[in-house]
Amino acid sequence: MASEMSRRERPAKPALSRGGIVAAAVGILREEGLRKVTMRRLAQELDTGAASLYVYVRNTAELHAAILDELLGTIAPPPSEGDWRDRLERLLTAYTSMLLEYPGLALSALVARPSGENYLGLVENLLALLAEGDVPPEQRAWGIDLLLQYATTTAAEHADEEPQGDWDALARAVRDADETTHPRIAAHSADLLTGQPAQRMSWGLRVLITGITHTAVPPERNPT
Amino acid sequence: MASEMSRRERPAKPALSRGGIVAAAVGILREEGLRKVTMRRLAQELDTGAASLYVYVRNTAELHAAILDELLGTIAPPPSEGDWRDRLERLLTAYTSMLLEYPGLALSALVARPSGENYLGLVENLLALLAEGDVPPEQRAWGIDLLLQYATTTAAEHADEEPQGDWDALARAVRDADETTHPRIAAHSADLLTGQPAQRMSWGLRVLITGITHTAVPPERNPT
DNA sequence: ACCTGAACACCGTTCAAGT
DNA sequence: ACCTGAACACCGTTCAAGT
């Protein structure tokens, strides 16, 4: 009986599967950041060799895309009451917050566009909100691209692992800007450096919503 | 004499310097993309060992930032005639085009904010253009951040080394969207997929300019 | 101060061989 | 079909030793 229990206590080698691989990858991502989600590290976690993973995943890029797709399923559903602008802002903020929880993920989200069910769901919700605001159809389609791009990039910028050095250098450069060679920077130095991330993001989203609402797309739109 | 010539034909080892290192890095970037700009590859090009480079450059991230700073100096100066909106659009498009010439650079530009002379010059020019459009000062400062972020991200998205797979998958998913579960996507599928990159970018910039012009920043802007 | 070789601790991906 | 070990061709960074 004891031996039967110990046989079952920890299944020594659960069979590999795409789902299991992605789940393990999310685990490493959460604990150690995307940079550590490597084929070798993942294989180690799954008690196998890196080569075995290639049965389920084409390459590292596809693995990262699968992770993103998975996590898109965890973002809170859009609120159903309130002004459409506020709800749009809240949905995109939830998306950005999710990306910020996983160091490094946002940067990969910028390149590896997902195409899974959860991504489509997000696009669907965004289109519905813009429709509610009576934004013309063509502007809705191009607009959500802009909104998602902005939300993703904002997360990517804040997801830098050690942003200290870069930012300090930039802040110093702006503060010390020569009044004669860079008069505008000198005059604006305060505003260039102020604003909490959340304030900036909220303003950015309102800028986009206003712009999308008021800017017509070109009449001839050739296919890509 | 022949021996003297051959001694001089190719200076076997020019002394290392930060400038020489960055110049060689730009060469590799241009030929082979940023991914190949590694300490080891660069050392090989300079006929030395990778360890020697650490005298002039703190790490790979700083090297990439230095490259970007350098290339910012090559973008065309802003045109001095025409509507301020058009000139703004042209300056930002020149910036994006420069990033697109160097595969991989845009992605690093998103994270490694430069702080060199050329970056400050670009910011100065952007501030001047928004001032010409009578955009209120606080909106100018926050606005250029949005504009640069958009121009950089747009380049990063198009700089993917093999975007084929991802994009095809997304296009298929959008076209095949189920009309009952994703009615908005089904209805908008044409507009979601059309538009040449240049058209989209131009529209995006106009959206931002319009939005920045019409959206006030919050009255209390706490420091970061 | 600058430069070097060697070492440490990693990578992605492929492939022949096994089951 | 799936899994494996080993190999190939790389990485960034540190450090003791030399000049």
GROMACS .gro file of C-alpha atoms (C1' of nucleotides) in nm:
model
  486
    1MET     CA    1   0.000   0.000   0.000
    2ALA     CA    2   0.281   0.232   0.094
    3SER     CA    3   0.456   0.139  -0.224
    4GLU     CA    4   0.143   0.205  -0.428
    5MET     CA    5   0.115   0.550  -0.270
    6SER     CA    6   0.475   0.632  -0.337
    7ARG     CA    7   0.430   0.520  -0.694
    8ARG     CA    8   0.155   0.779  -0.726
    9GLU     CA    9   0.292   1.052  -0.501
   10ARG     CA   10   0.479   1.233  -0.774
   11PRO     CA   11   0.427   1.103  -1.123
   12ALA     CA   12   0.791   1.098  -1.222
   13LYS     CA   13   0.736   1.177  -1.585
   14PRO     CA   14   0.402   1.312  -1.700
   15ALA     CA   15   0.370   1.260  -2.074
   16LEU     CA   16   0.476   1.558  -2.280
   17SER     CA   17   0.207   1.762  -2.449
   18ARG     CA   18   0.183   2.105  -2.601
   19GLY     CA   19  -0.042   2.216  -2.317
   20GLY     CA   20   0.195   2.087  -2.053
   21ILE     CA   21   0.488   2.255  -2.219
   22VAL     CA   22   0.313   2.591  -2.237
   23ALA     CA   23   0.198   2.558  -1.875
   24ALA     CA   24   0.552   2.486  -1.758
   25ALA     CA   25   0.676   2.777  -1.967
   26VAL     CA   26   0.429   3.011  -1.797
   27GLY     CA   27   0.558   2.887  -1.462
   28ILE     CA   28   0.916   2.975  -1.547
   29LEU     CA   29   0.803   3.307  -1.696
   30ARG     CA   30   0.625   3.399  -1.376
   31GLU     CA   31   0.919   3.307  -1.153
   32GLU     CA   32   1.217   3.410  -1.361
   33GLY     CA   33   1.111   3.621  -1.657
   34LEU     CA   34   1.089   3.546  -2.025
   35ARG     CA   35   1.463   3.549  -2.070
   36LYS     CA   36   1.482   3.228  -1.873
   37VAL     CA   37   1.212   3.057  -2.077
   38THR     CA   38   1.458   2.875  -2.299
   39MET     CA   39   1.426   2.536  -2.460
   40ARG     CA   40   1.695   2.396  -2.236
   41ARG     CA   41   1.561   2.540  -1.912
   42LEU     CA   42   1.210   2.425  -2.003
   43ALA     CA   43   1.330   2.075  -2.088
   44GLN     CA   44   1.505   2.059  -1.752
   45GLU     CA   45   1.178   2.154  -1.579
   46LEU     CA   46   0.997   1.879  -1.768
   47ASP     CA   47   1.271   1.628  -1.697
   48THR     CA   48   1.357   1.569  -2.061
   49GLY     CA   49   1.597   1.690  -2.326
   50ALA     CA   50   1.558   2.012  -2.523
   51ALA     CA   51   1.530   1.823  -2.849
   52SER     CA   52   1.209   1.655  -2.733
   53LEU     CA   53   1.025   1.986  -2.723
   54TYR     CA   54   1.060   2.031  -3.095
   55VAL     CA   55   0.790   1.770  -3.148
   56TYR     CA   56   0.535   2.014  -3.006
   57VAL     CA   57   0.678   2.356  -3.081
   58ARG     CA   58   0.842   2.478  -3.399
   59ASN     CA   59   1.093   2.710  -3.234
   60THR     CA   60   1.142   2.954  -2.951
   61ALA     CA   61   0.942   3.231  -3.117
   62GLU     CA   62   0.640   3.006  -3.155
   63LEU     CA   63   0.673   2.904  -2.793
   64HIS     CA   64   0.666   3.268  -2.682
   65ALA     CA   65   0.361   3.334  -2.897
   66ALA     CA   66   0.182   3.036  -2.744
   67ILE     CA   67   0.256   3.167  -2.396
   68LEU     CA   68   0.111   3.506  -2.483
   69ASP     CA   69  -0.201   3.349  -2.627
   70GLU     CA   70  -0.246   3.153  -2.308
   71LEU     CA   71  -0.210   3.456  -2.082
   72LEU     CA   72  -0.449   3.666  -2.287
   73GLY     CA   73  -0.714   3.434  -2.145
   74THR     CA   74  -0.649   3.561  -1.794
   75ILE     CA   75  -0.737   3.926  -1.844
   76ALA     CA   76  -1.051   4.049  -1.676
   77PRO     CA   77  -1.361   4.075  -1.896
   78PRO     CA   78  -1.460   4.430  -1.988
   79PRO     CA   79  -1.691   4.604  -1.740
   80SER     CA   80  -2.046   4.632  -1.861
   81GLU     CA   81  -2.143   4.968  -1.718
   82GLY     CA   82  -2.022   5.323  -1.755
   83ASP     CA   83  -1.913   5.543  -2.040
   84TRP     CA   84  -1.766   5.353  -2.337
   85ARG     CA   85  -1.445   5.555  -2.319
   86ASP     CA   86  -1.390   5.460  -1.957
   87ARG     CA   87  -1.460   5.097  -2.029
   88LEU     CA   88  -1.224   5.099  -2.325
   89GLU     CA   89  -0.958   5.254  -2.108
   90ARG     CA   90  -1.012   4.996  -1.836
   91LEU     CA   91  -0.996   4.703  -2.075
   92LEU     CA   92  -0.669   4.823  -2.227
   93THR     CA   93  -0.524   4.898  -1.886
   94ALA     CA   94  -0.607   4.544  -1.778
   95TYR     CA   95  -0.424   4.417  -2.084
   96THR     CA   96  -0.118   4.628  -2.006
   97SER     CA   97  -0.122   4.524  -1.640
   98MET     CA   98  -0.124   4.161  -1.740
   99LEU     CA   99   0.181   4.212  -1.960
  100LEU     CA  100   0.359   4.395  -1.680
  101GLU     CA  101   0.315   4.099  -1.448
  102TYR     CA  102   0.547   3.893  -1.664
  103PRO     CA  103   0.890   4.047  -1.714
  104GLY     CA  104   0.993   4.044  -2.076
  105LEU     CA  105   0.663   3.927  -2.218
  106ALA     CA  106   0.554   4.265  -2.352
  107LEU     CA  107   0.858   4.299  -2.573
  108SER     CA  108   0.787   3.967  -2.735
  109ALA     CA  109   0.418   4.058  -2.771
  110LEU     CA  110   0.523   4.344  -2.994
  111VAL     CA  111   0.677   4.112  -3.248
  112ALA     CA  112   0.490   3.783  -3.209
  113ARG     CA  113   0.136   3.880  -3.298
  114PRO     CA  114  -0.088   3.609  -3.158
  115SER     CA  115  -0.382   3.474  -3.353
  116GLY     CA  116  -0.548   3.251  -3.095
  117GLU     CA  117  -0.896   3.251  -2.953
  118ASN     CA  118  -0.816   3.486  -2.666
  119TYR     CA  119  -0.663   3.745  -2.895
  120LEU     CA  120  -0.968   3.738  -3.121
  121GLY     CA  121  -1.188   3.781  -2.816
  122LEU     CA  122  -0.999   4.092  -2.714
  123VAL     CA  123  -1.024   4.238  -3.064
  124GLU     CA  124  -1.395   4.163  -3.069
  125ASN     CA  125  -1.449   4.346  -2.740
  126LEU     CA  126  -1.251   4.647  -2.854
  127LEU     CA  127  -1.447   4.670  -3.178
  128ALA     CA  128  -1.773   4.654  -2.985
  129LEU     CA  129  -1.669   4.939  -2.756
  130LEU     CA  130  -1.571   5.165  -3.046
  131ALA     CA  131  -1.898   5.081  -3.219
  132GLU     CA  132  -2.082   5.186  -2.905
  133GLY     CA  133  -1.907   5.522  -2.933
  134ASP     CA  134  -2.037   5.561  -3.289
  135VAL     CA  135  -1.688   5.559  -3.436
  136PRO     CA  136  -1.718   5.496  -3.811
  137PRO     CA  137  -1.647   5.131  -3.906
  138GLU     CA  138  -1.320   5.188  -4.096
  139GLN     CA  139  -1.180   5.394  -3.811
  140ARG     CA  140  -1.278   5.121  -3.566
  141ALA     CA  141  -1.070   4.860  -3.749
  142TRP     CA  142  -0.757   5.069  -3.783
  143GLY     CA  143  -0.810   5.224  -3.442
  144ILE     CA  144  -0.792   4.903  -3.241
  145ASP     CA  145  -0.456   4.836  -3.400
  146LEU     CA  146  -0.332   5.166  -3.267
  147LEU     CA  147  -0.481   5.109  -2.924
  148LEU     CA  148  -0.334   4.762  -2.886
  149GLN     CA  149   0.001   4.876  -3.015
  150TYR     CA  150   0.008   5.157  -2.762
  151ALA     CA  151  -0.094   4.935  -2.472
  152THR     CA  152   0.167   4.677  -2.566
  153THR     CA  153   0.449   4.926  -2.612
  154THR     CA  154   0.374   5.099  -2.286
  155ALA     CA  155   0.414   4.767  -2.108
  156ALA     CA  156   0.732   4.691  -2.301
  157GLU     CA  157   0.893   5.016  -2.197
  158HIS     CA  158   0.824   4.958  -1.831
  159ALA     CA  159   0.929   4.596  -1.844
  160ASP     CA  160   1.295   4.674  -1.883
  161GLU     CA  161   1.487   4.466  -1.632
  162GLU     CA  162   1.715   4.745  -1.512
  163PRO     CA  163   1.590   5.075  -1.652
  164GLN     CA  164   1.779   5.274  -1.389
  165GLY     CA  165   2.091   5.365  -1.588
  166ASP     CA  166   1.928   5.466  -1.914
  167TRP     CA  167   1.664   5.675  -1.752
  168ASP     CA  168   1.896   5.858  -1.517
  169ALA     CA  169   2.119   5.947  -1.809
  170LEU     CA  170   1.825   6.080  -2.007
  171ALA     CA  171   1.689   6.277  -1.712
  172ARG     CA  172   2.029   6.434  -1.658
  173ALA     CA  173   2.065   6.518  -2.026
  174VAL     CA  174   1.724   6.687  -2.029
  175ARG     CA  175   1.785   6.881  -1.710
  176ASP     CA  176   2.127   6.995  -1.823
  177ALA     CA  177   2.011   7.086  -2.173
  178ASP     CA  178   2.190   7.394  -2.299
  179GLU     CA  179   1.951   7.688  -2.317
  180THR     CA  180   2.102   7.819  -2.638
  181THR     CA  181   2.139   7.498  -2.837
  182HIS     CA  182   1.824   7.332  -2.704
  183PRO     CA  183   1.594   7.613  -2.593
  184ARG     CA  184   1.273   7.408  -2.622
  185ILE     CA  185   1.404   7.124  -2.411
  186ALA     CA  186   1.531   7.368  -2.149
  187ALA     CA  187   1.192   7.539  -2.140
  188HIS     CA  188   0.997   7.214  -2.117
  189SER     CA  189   1.229   7.013  -1.896
  190ALA     CA  190   0.978   6.989  -1.613
  191ASP     CA  191   0.695   6.856  -1.828
  192LEU     CA  192   0.924   6.623  -2.019
  193LEU     CA  193   1.012   6.440  -1.701
  194THR     CA  194   0.693   6.446  -1.496
  195GLY     CA  195   0.390   6.225  -1.488
  196GLN     CA  196   0.341   5.889  -1.328
  197PRO     CA  197   0.319   5.594  -1.565
  198ALA     CA  198  -0.053   5.551  -1.500
  199GLN     CA  199  -0.123   5.920  -1.568
  200ARG     CA  200   0.074   5.910  -1.889
  201MET     CA  201  -0.098   5.595  -2.006
  202SER     CA  202  -0.442   5.731  -1.930
  203TRP     CA  203  -0.364   6.049  -2.119
  204GLY     CA  204  -0.219   5.851  -2.409
  205LEU     CA  205  -0.533   5.643  -2.437
  206ARG     CA  206  -0.753   5.951  -2.434
  207VAL     CA  207  -0.536   6.109  -2.703
  208LEU     CA  208  -0.581   5.800  -2.917
  209ILE     CA  209  -0.954   5.773  -2.860
  210THR     CA  210  -1.003   6.138  -2.947
  211GLY     CA  211  -0.780   6.112  -3.251
  212ILE     CA  212  -0.939   5.792  -3.378
  213THR     CA  213  -1.283   5.944  -3.340
  214HIS     CA  214  -1.192   6.254  -3.540
  215THR     CA  215  -0.959   6.126  -3.812
  216ALA     CA  216  -1.097   5.973  -4.131
  217VAL     CA  217  -0.908   5.689  -4.297
  218PRO     CA  218  -0.797   5.738  -4.660
  219PRO     CA  219  -1.067   5.648  -4.916
  220GLU     CA  220  -0.842   5.409  -5.110
  221ARG     CA  221  -0.701   5.142  -4.884
  222ASN     CA  222  -0.490   4.895  -5.081
  223PRO     CA  223  -0.433   4.550  -4.941
  224THR     CA  224  -0.104   4.488  -4.766
  225MET     CA  225   6.079   4.833  -5.040
  226ALA     CA  226   5.833   4.561  -5.113
  227SER     CA  227   5.856   4.462  -4.753
  228GLU     CA  228   5.795   4.817  -4.641
  229MET     CA  229   5.484   4.838  -4.859
  230SER     CA  230   5.348   4.514  -4.730
  231ARG     CA  231   5.412   4.639  -4.378
  232ARG     CA  232   5.191   4.937  -4.457
  233GLU     CA  233   4.939   4.785  -4.692
  234ARG     CA  234   4.688   4.696  -4.427
  235PRO     CA  235   4.747   4.841  -4.083
  236ALA     CA  236   4.723   4.510  -3.907
  237LYS     CA  237   4.578   4.643  -3.584
  238PRO     CA  238   4.435   4.991  -3.556
  239ALA     CA  239   4.420   5.092  -3.190
  240LEU     CA  240   4.089   5.024  -3.020
  241SER     CA  241   3.866   5.318  -2.932
  242ARG     CA  242   3.503   5.363  -2.845
  243GLY     CA  243   3.443   5.537  -3.175
  244GLY     CA  244   3.608   5.261  -3.374
  245ILE     CA  245   3.410   4.998  -3.188
  246VAL     CA  246   3.079   5.171  -3.255
  247ALA     CA  247   3.171   5.223  -3.621
  248ALA     CA  248   3.254   4.855  -3.664
  249ALA     CA  249   2.930   4.765  -3.488
  250VAL     CA  250   2.731   4.978  -3.732
  251GLY     CA  251   2.905   4.796  -4.017
  252ILE     CA  252   2.798   4.457  -3.888
  253LEU     CA  253   2.449   4.591  -3.816
  254ARG     CA  254   2.413   4.711  -4.172
  255GLU     CA  255   2.535   4.384  -4.326
  256GLU     CA  256   2.394   4.125  -4.090
  257GLY     CA  257   2.140   4.281  -3.854
  258LEU     CA  258   2.154   4.362  -3.487
  259ARG     CA  259   2.138   4.002  -3.379
  260LYS     CA  260   2.486   3.953  -3.515
  261VAL     CA  261   2.626   4.253  -3.336
  262THR     CA  262   2.766   4.051  -3.050
  263MET     CA  263   3.074   4.112  -2.842
  264ARG     CA  264   3.244   3.809  -2.993
  265ARG     CA  265   3.156   3.888  -3.353
  266LEU     CA  266   3.263   4.248  -3.305
  267ALA     CA  267   3.592   4.146  -3.146
  268GLN     CA  268   3.658   3.917  -3.442
  269GLU     CA  269   3.598   4.209  -3.679
  270LEU     CA  270   3.845   4.420  -3.482
  271ASP     CA  271   4.096   4.140  -3.461
  272THR     CA  272   4.096   4.119  -3.085
  273GLY     CA  273   3.929   3.927  -2.804
  274ALA     CA  274   3.579   3.996  -2.674
  275ALA     CA  275   3.715   4.079  -2.331
  276SER     CA  276   3.904   4.378  -2.470
  277LEU     CA  277   3.583   4.555  -2.565
  278TYR     CA  278   3.477   4.584  -2.203
  279VAL     CA  279   3.732   4.859  -2.156
  280TYR     CA  280   3.520   5.085  -2.377
  281VAL     CA  281   3.167   4.956  -2.334
  282ARG     CA  282   2.993   4.847  -2.017
  283ASN     CA  283   2.786   4.569  -2.173
  284THR     CA  284   2.589   4.470  -2.480
  285ALA     CA  285   2.292   4.692  -2.395
  286GLU     CA  286   2.514   5.000  -2.374
  287LEU     CA  287   2.672   4.906  -2.705
  288HIS     CA  288   2.332   4.892  -2.872
  289ALA     CA  289   2.236   5.228  -2.724
  290ALA     CA  290   2.557   5.381  -2.857
  291ILE     CA  291   2.482   5.248  -3.204
  292LEU     CA  292   2.136   5.402  -3.200
  293ASP     CA  293   2.272   5.736  -3.084
  294GLU     CA  294   2.519   5.729  -3.370
  295LEU     CA  295   2.256   5.654  -3.633
  296LEU     CA  296   2.019   5.921  -3.508
  297GLY     CA  297   2.274   6.162  -3.653
  298THR     CA  298   2.205   6.037  -4.004
  299ILE     CA  299   1.838   6.128  -4.029
  300ALA     CA  300   1.749   6.409  -4.263
  301PRO     CA  301   1.695   6.750  -4.105
  302PRO     CA  302   1.331   6.860  -4.090
  303PRO     CA  303   1.205   7.045  -4.397
  304SER     CA  304   1.164   7.416  -4.342
  305GLU     CA  305   0.858   7.486  -4.553
  306GLY     CA  306   0.501   7.368  -4.556
  307ASP     CA  307   0.235   7.304  -4.294
  308TRP     CA  308   0.370   7.212  -3.949
  309ARG     CA  309   0.167   6.891  -3.949
  310ASP     CA  310   0.319   6.776  -4.275
  311ARG     CA  311   0.667   6.862  -4.158
  312LEU     CA  312   0.611   6.676  -3.832
  313GLU     CA  313   0.488   6.378  -4.026
  314ARG     CA  314   0.788   6.387  -4.255
  315LEU     CA  315   1.039   6.412  -3.973
  316LEU     CA  316   0.890   6.116  -3.792
  317THR     CA  317   0.869   5.916  -4.111
  318ALA     CA  318   1.239   5.982  -4.174
  319TYR     CA  319   1.311   5.853  -3.824
  320THR     CA  320   1.109   5.538  -3.885
  321SER     CA  321   1.272   5.481  -4.223
  322MET     CA  322   1.616   5.503  -4.069
  323LEU     CA  323   1.523   5.239  -3.811
  324LEU     CA  324   1.386   5.015  -4.085
  325GLU     CA  325   1.716   5.021  -4.270
  326TYR     CA  326   1.881   4.834  -3.987
  327PRO     CA  327   1.715   4.503  -3.907
  328GLY     CA  328   1.657   4.459  -3.537
  329LEU     CA  329   1.755   4.810  -3.435
  330ALA     CA  330   1.401   4.937  -3.378
  331LEU     CA  331   1.326   4.673  -3.119
  332SER     CA  332   1.628   4.773  -2.919
  333ALA     CA  333   1.539   5.141  -2.958
  334LEU     CA  334   1.218   5.072  -2.771
  335VAL     CA  335   1.401   4.964  -2.461
  336ALA     CA  336   1.734   5.146  -2.477
  337ARG     CA  337   1.633   5.509  -2.462
  338PRO     CA  338   1.926   5.709  -2.592
  339SER     CA  339   2.033   6.033  -2.430
  340GLY     CA  340   2.298   6.156  -2.668
  341GLU     CA  341   2.328   6.477  -2.865
  342ASN     CA  342   2.141   6.348  -3.168
  343TYR     CA  343   1.845   6.231  -2.964
  344LEU     CA  344   1.820   6.568  -2.793
  345GLY     CA  345   1.831   6.737  -3.133
  346LEU     CA  346   1.538   6.529  -3.251
  347VAL     CA  347   1.335   6.609  -2.940
  348GLU     CA  348   1.415   6.977  -2.982
  349ASN     CA  349   1.290   6.974  -3.341
  350LEU     CA  350   0.971   6.795  -3.247
  351LEU     CA  351   0.897   7.041  -2.968
  352ALA     CA  352   0.951   7.331  -3.206
  353LEU     CA  353   0.705   7.189  -3.458
  354LEU     CA  354   0.433   7.137  -3.198
  355ALA     CA  355   0.493   7.490  -3.070
  356GLU     CA  356   0.444   7.617  -3.422
  357GLY     CA  357   0.105   7.446  -3.420
  358ASP     CA  358   0.013   7.632  -3.102
  359VAL     CA  359  -0.017   7.313  -2.903
  360PRO     CA  360  -0.017   7.404  -2.532
  361PRO     CA  361   0.326   7.354  -2.368
  362GLU     CA  362   0.234   7.062  -2.140
  363GLN     CA  363   0.075   6.877  -2.428
  364ARG     CA  364   0.387   6.932  -2.638
  365ALA     CA  365   0.611   6.763  -2.384
  366TRP     CA  366   0.393   6.458  -2.333
  367GLY     CA  367   0.298   6.452  -2.697
  368ILE     CA  368   0.646   6.403  -2.838
  369ASP     CA  369   0.681   6.100  -2.617
  370LEU     CA  370   0.375   5.951  -2.780
  371LEU     CA  371   0.490   6.040  -3.130
  372LEU     CA  372   0.838   5.894  -3.086
  373GLN     CA  373   0.697   5.584  -2.924
  374TYR     CA  374   0.461   5.533  -3.215
  375ALA     CA  375   0.729   5.587  -3.478
  376THR     CA  376   0.965   5.348  -3.302
  377THR     CA  377   0.706   5.076  -3.251
  378THR     CA  378   0.592   5.094  -3.610
  379ALA     CA  379   0.947   5.028  -3.721
  380ALA     CA  380   0.985   4.747  -3.469
  381GLU     CA  381   0.678   4.569  -3.597
  382HIS     CA  382   0.796   4.576  -3.955
  383ALA     CA  383   1.150   4.479  -3.865
  384ASP     CA  384   1.057   4.123  -3.780
  385GLU     CA  385   1.302   3.895  -3.957
  386GLU     CA  386   1.042   3.647  -4.081
  387PRO     CA  387   0.696   3.788  -4.018
  388GLN     CA  388   0.539   3.558  -4.276
  389GLY     CA  389   0.410   3.283  -4.048
  390ASP     CA  390   0.260   3.497  -3.775
  391TRP     CA  391   0.085   3.728  -4.011
  392ASP     CA  392  -0.060   3.459  -4.232
  393ALA     CA  393  -0.199   3.286  -3.926
  394LEU     CA  394  -0.358   3.607  -3.803
  395ALA     CA  395  -0.502   3.690  -4.145
  396ARG     CA  396  -0.654   3.344  -4.167
  397ALA     CA  397  -0.797   3.368  -3.818
  398VAL     CA  398  -0.958   3.704  -3.898
  399ARG     CA  399  -1.098   3.590  -4.230
  400ASP     CA  400  -1.235   3.270  -4.082
  401ALA     CA  401  -1.381   3.441  -3.776
  402ASP     CA  402  -1.708   3.283  -3.675
  403GLU     CA  403  -1.996   3.519  -3.742
  404THR     CA  404  -2.184   3.419  -3.428
  405THR     CA  405  -1.898   3.419  -3.177
  406HIS     CA  406  -1.706   3.711  -3.331
  407PRO     CA  407  -1.962   3.916  -3.522
  408ARG     CA  408  -1.760   4.239  -3.514
  409ILE     CA  409  -1.448   4.079  -3.651
  410ALA     CA  410  -1.647   3.909  -3.925
  411ALA     CA  411  -1.808   4.239  -4.017
  412HIS     CA  412  -1.480   4.431  -4.017
  413SER     CA  413  -1.250   4.167  -4.162
  414ALA     CA  414  -1.175   4.368  -4.474
  415ASP     CA  415  -1.074   4.684  -4.290
  416LEU     CA  416  -0.880   4.492  -4.028
  417LEU     CA  417  -0.649   4.354  -4.293
  418THR     CA  418  -0.616   4.637  -4.545
  419GLY     CA  419  -0.389   4.934  -4.567
  420GLN     CA  420  -0.031   4.958  -4.678
  421PRO     CA  421   0.220   5.023  -4.401
  422ALA     CA  422   0.280   5.380  -4.518
  423GLN     CA  423  -0.094   5.457  -4.525
  424ARG     CA  424  -0.140   5.315  -4.178
  425MET     CA  425   0.155   5.506  -4.040
  426SER     CA  426   0.039   5.832  -4.193
  427TRP     CA  427  -0.308   5.784  -4.048
  428GLY     CA  428  -0.162   5.692  -3.710
  429LEU     CA  429   0.045   6.008  -3.700
  430ARG     CA  430  -0.254   6.221  -3.788
  431VAL     CA  431  -0.459   6.051  -3.518
  432LEU     CA  432  -0.190   6.133  -3.266
  433ILE     CA  433  -0.145   6.491  -3.377
  434THR     CA  434  -0.519   6.551  -3.362
  435GLY     CA  435  -0.547   6.381  -3.025
  436ILE     CA  436  -0.250   6.562  -2.873
  437THR     CA  437  -0.388   6.894  -2.992
  438HIS     CA  438  -0.728   6.834  -2.834
  439THR     CA  439  -0.652   6.651  -2.511
  440ALA     CA  440  -0.550   6.841  -2.199
  441VAL     CA  441  -0.301   6.683  -1.958
  442PRO     CA  442  -0.413   6.636  -1.596
  443PRO     CA  443  -0.360   6.942  -1.377
  444GLU     CA  444  -0.159   6.753  -1.111
  445ARG     CA  445   0.140   6.578  -1.263
  446ASN     CA  446   0.346   6.408  -0.996
  447PRO     CA  447   0.710   6.333  -1.067
  448THR     CA  448   0.794   5.979  -1.177
  449DA     C1'  449   4.581   5.156  -1.837
  450DC     C1'  450   4.508   4.842  -2.169
  451DC     C1'  451   4.491   4.393  -2.365
  452DT     C1'  452   4.467   3.889  -2.368
  453DG     C1'  453   4.348   3.377  -2.335
  454DA     C1'  454   4.101   3.086  -2.099
  455DA     C1'  455   3.727   2.969  -1.840
  456DC     C1'  456   3.240   2.961  -1.663
  457DA     C1'  457   2.789   2.921  -1.749
  458DC     C1'  458   2.496   2.930  -2.069
  459DC     C1'  459   2.210   2.940  -2.566
  460DG     C1'  460   1.898   2.717  -3.029
  461DT     C1'  461   1.871   2.368  -3.330
  462DT     C1'  462   1.973   1.934  -3.583
  463DC     C1'  463   2.037   1.459  -3.633
  464DA     C1'  464   2.129   0.968  -3.600
  465DA     C1'  465   1.985   0.627  -3.314
  466DG     C1'  466   1.671   0.412  -3.028
  467DT     C1'  467   1.173   0.269  -2.855
  468DA     C1'  468   0.535   0.880  -3.363
  469DC     C1'  469   0.790   1.011  -3.002
  470DC     C1'  470   1.201   1.063  -2.737
  471DT     C1'  471   1.695   1.088  -2.652
  472DG     C1'  472   2.208   1.204  -2.618
  473DA     C1'  473   2.541   1.411  -2.841
  474DA     C1'  474   2.708   1.739  -3.134
  475DC     C1'  475   2.755   2.189  -3.384
  476DA     C1'  476   2.788   2.650  -3.369
  477DC     C1'  477   2.731   2.990  -3.110
  478DC     C1'  478   2.645   3.353  -2.675
  479DG     C1'  479   2.795   3.741  -2.238
  480DT     C1'  480   3.094   3.823  -1.893
  481DT     C1'  481   3.478   3.767  -1.556
  482DC     C1'  482   3.937   3.717  -1.419
  483DA     C1'  483   4.424   3.624  -1.354
  484DA     C1'  484   4.811   3.718  -1.604
  485DG     C1'  485   5.077   3.983  -1.899
  486DT     C1'  486   5.251   4.444  -2.128
   0.00000   0.00000   0.00000
